[in-house]
Coordinates of C-alpha atoms in Angstrom, one line a residue:
Chain B
M1 CA 13.5 -217.6 -70.8
F2 CA 15.5 -216.4 -67.8
K3 CA 15.8 -217.6 -64.3
A4 CA 15.8 -214.6 -61.9
T5 CA 17.1 -214.7 -58.3
V6 CA 16.3 -211.7 -56.1
I7 CA 17.8 -210.9 -52.7
I8 CA 15.8 -208.4 -50.6
R9 CA 17.4 -206.9 -47.5
R10 CA 16.3 -204.2 -45.1
R11 CA 18.5 -201.1 -45.3
P12 CA 21.3 -201.3 -42.7
S13 CA 19.9 -198.3 -40.8
I14 CA 16.5 -200.0 -40.3
L15 CA 15.9 -202.2 -37.3
D16 CA 15.1 -205.8 -38.1
P17 CA 12.8 -207.0 -35.2
Q18 CA 12.5 -210.5 -36.7
G19 CA 16.3 -210.9 -36.6
V20 CA 16.4 -209.6 -33.0
A21 CA 13.7 -212.1 -32.0
V22 CA 15.4 -215.1 -33.6
E23 CA 18.7 -214.1 -31.9
K24 CA 17.0 -214.2 -28.5
G25 CA 16.0 -217.7 -29.3
A26 CA 19.5 -218.6 -30.2
V27 CA 20.8 -217.4 -26.8
L28 CA 18.2 -219.7 -25.2
L29 CA 19.6 -222.6 -27.2
G30 CA 23.1 -221.8 -26.0
L31 CA 24.3 -220.3 -29.3
T32 CA 25.8 -217.2 -27.8
N33 CA 28.3 -216.6 -30.6
V34 CA 25.8 -215.6 -33.3
K35 CA 25.3 -211.9 -33.6
E36 CA 23.7 -209.2 -35.9
T37 CA 21.1 -211.6 -37.4
R38 CA 19.3 -209.9 -40.3
I39 CA 16.5 -211.7 -42.1
G40 CA 15.8 -210.9 -45.7
K41 CA 14.0 -212.6 -48.6
Y42 CA 15.4 -214.8 -51.3
I43 CA 13.0 -215.0 -54.3
E44 CA 13.3 -217.2 -57.4
F45 CA 11.1 -217.1 -60.5
T46 CA 11.3 -217.4 -64.3
V47 CA 10.8 -214.6 -66.8
D48 CA 9.6 -215.4 -70.2
A49 CA 11.5 -212.9 -72.3
D50 CA 13.5 -213.0 -75.5
D51 CA 16.4 -210.7 -74.5
K52 CA 18.0 -209.8 -71.3
S53 CA 17.1 -206.1 -71.2
T54 CA 13.4 -206.9 -71.5
A55 CA 13.7 -209.4 -68.7
E56 CA 15.6 -206.9 -66.5
K57 CA 12.9 -204.3 -67.0
E58 CA 10.2 -206.9 -66.0
V59 CA 12.2 -208.0 -62.9
N60 CA 12.8 -204.3 -61.8
E61 CA 9.1 -203.6 -62.1
Y62 CA 8.2 -206.8 -60.2
C63 CA 10.7 -206.0 -57.4
S64 CA 9.9 -202.3 -57.0
K65 CA 6.1 -202.6 -57.2
L66 CA 5.4 -205.9 -55.5
L67 CA 8.3 -207.9 -53.9
A68 CA 10.3 -205.2 -52.1
N69 CA 9.2 -202.3 -50.0
P70 CA 11.0 -199.4 -51.5
I71 CA 10.8 -197.3 -48.3
M72 CA 12.9 -199.7 -46.2
E73 CA 14.3 -202.4 -48.4
D74 CA 16.9 -202.7 -51.1
Y75 CA 16.9 -205.4 -53.7
E76 CA 19.5 -206.9 -56.0
F77 CA 19.0 -209.6 -58.7
N78 CA 20.7 -211.9 -61.0
L79 CA 19.4 -213.2 -64.3
E80 CA 20.5 -216.5 -65.9
K81 CA 19.4 -217.7 -69.3
V82 CA 17.8 -221.1 -69.2
Chain J
M1 CA 34.9 -214.0 -36.6
F2 CA 32.9 -215.2 -39.7
K3 CA 30.1 -213.7 -41.7
A4 CA 27.5 -216.3 -42.5
T5 CA 24.9 -216.1 -45.3
V6 CA 22.1 -218.6 -45.2
I7 CA 19.6 -219.3 -48.0
I8 CA 16.5 -221.2 -47.0
R9 CA 14.1 -222.6 -49.6
R10 CA 11.0 -224.7 -49.4
R11 CA 11.6 -228.1 -50.9
P12 CA 10.5 -228.2 -54.6
S13 CA 7.7 -230.6 -53.9
I14 CA 6.1 -228.3 -51.3
L15 CA 3.6 -225.7 -52.4
D16 CA 4.6 -222.1 -51.8
P17 CA 1.3 -220.2 -51.2
Q18 CA 3.1 -216.9 -50.7
G19 CA 4.7 -217.2 -54.1
V20 CA 1.4 -218.0 -55.7
A21 CA -0.3 -215.0 -54.1
V22 CA 2.5 -212.6 -55.1
E23 CA 2.3 -213.9 -58.7
K24 CA -1.5 -213.2 -58.8
G25 CA -0.6 -209.6 -57.9
A26 CA 2.0 -209.6 -60.7
V27 CA -0.8 -210.5 -63.2
L28 CA -2.9 -207.7 -62.0
L29 CA 0.0 -205.3 -62.6
G30 CA 0.3 -206.6 -66.2
L31 CA 3.5 -208.6 -65.5
T32 CA 2.3 -211.8 -67.2
N33 CA 5.7 -213.2 -68.1
V34 CA 6.8 -214.0 -64.5
K35 CA 6.2 -217.6 -63.5
E36 CA 7.0 -220.1 -60.8
T37 CA 7.7 -217.5 -58.0
R38 CA 9.1 -219.2 -54.9
I39 CA 9.8 -217.1 -51.8
G40 CA 12.6 -218.1 -49.4
K41 CA 14.7 -216.5 -46.8
Y42 CA 18.1 -214.8 -47.0
I43 CA 19.7 -214.6 -43.5
E44 CA 22.9 -212.9 -42.6
F45 CA 24.7 -212.9 -39.3
T46 CA 28.2 -213.0 -37.7
V47 CA 29.6 -216.0 -35.8
D48 CA 32.3 -215.3 -33.3
A49 CA 34.5 -218.4 -33.7
D50 CA 38.2 -219.0 -34.1
D51 CA 38.1 -221.7 -36.8
K52 CA 35.8 -222.5 -39.6
S53 CA 34.7 -226.0 -38.4
T54 CA 33.5 -224.5 -35.1
A55 CA 31.6 -221.8 -37.0
E56 CA 30.1 -224.4 -39.3
K57 CA 28.9 -226.4 -36.4
E58 CA 27.3 -223.4 -34.8
V59 CA 25.6 -222.3 -38.1
N60 CA 24.3 -225.8 -38.7
E61 CA 22.8 -225.8 -35.2
Y62 CA 21.3 -222.3 -35.6
C63 CA 19.8 -223.3 -39.0
S64 CA 18.4 -226.7 -38.1
K65 CA 17.0 -225.7 -34.7
L66 CA 15.7 -222.2 -35.3
L67 CA 16.0 -220.7 -38.7
A68 CA 14.8 -223.4 -41.1
N69 CA 11.8 -225.8 -40.7
P70 CA 13.5 -229.2 -41.3
I71 CA 10.2 -230.8 -42.3
M72 CA 9.7 -228.6 -45.4
E73 CA 12.7 -226.4 -46.0
D74 CA 16.3 -227.0 -47.1
Y75 CA 19.1 -224.6 -46.2
E76 CA 22.5 -223.9 -47.5
F77 CA 25.1 -221.5 -46.1
N78 CA 28.3 -219.8 -46.9
L79 CA 31.0 -218.7 -44.4
E80 CA 33.4 -215.9 -45.0
K81 CA 36.2 -214.9 -42.6
V82 CA 36.0 -211.2 -41.6

């Protein structure tokens, strides 16, 4: 059994409207020093696999087919045996 | 100037309907070994501050007032001087 942690980010060249919106809110709160806010996803799950390479294959399939949008997002993941 | 990385997670006791929904999709794709999917946020931004304690104060305010929902989410952050 492995614990997977996935970070999904929009590619740097792609605008992040959610980040822009939150930053406008920050200015209204008086937080004028925060800049370049980008909002991504942090996903945790367990993978029931005997060895790491099987788990990696499963995580890659989960990320590329369901969790991340391959057109505009990049993902990276970490596997930890539990 | 600091680069801040924030991870926001729902508290373990709080149901994550988005994670449950994505996991149902995983089953339909044949990925039956992934379990307990929880979806959080991964936020990156820069803080224009001279010292770390000022930056920390700003990040805490940004997180608690705007980025995280203090009723059901916990946040943790990391600051790196750039």
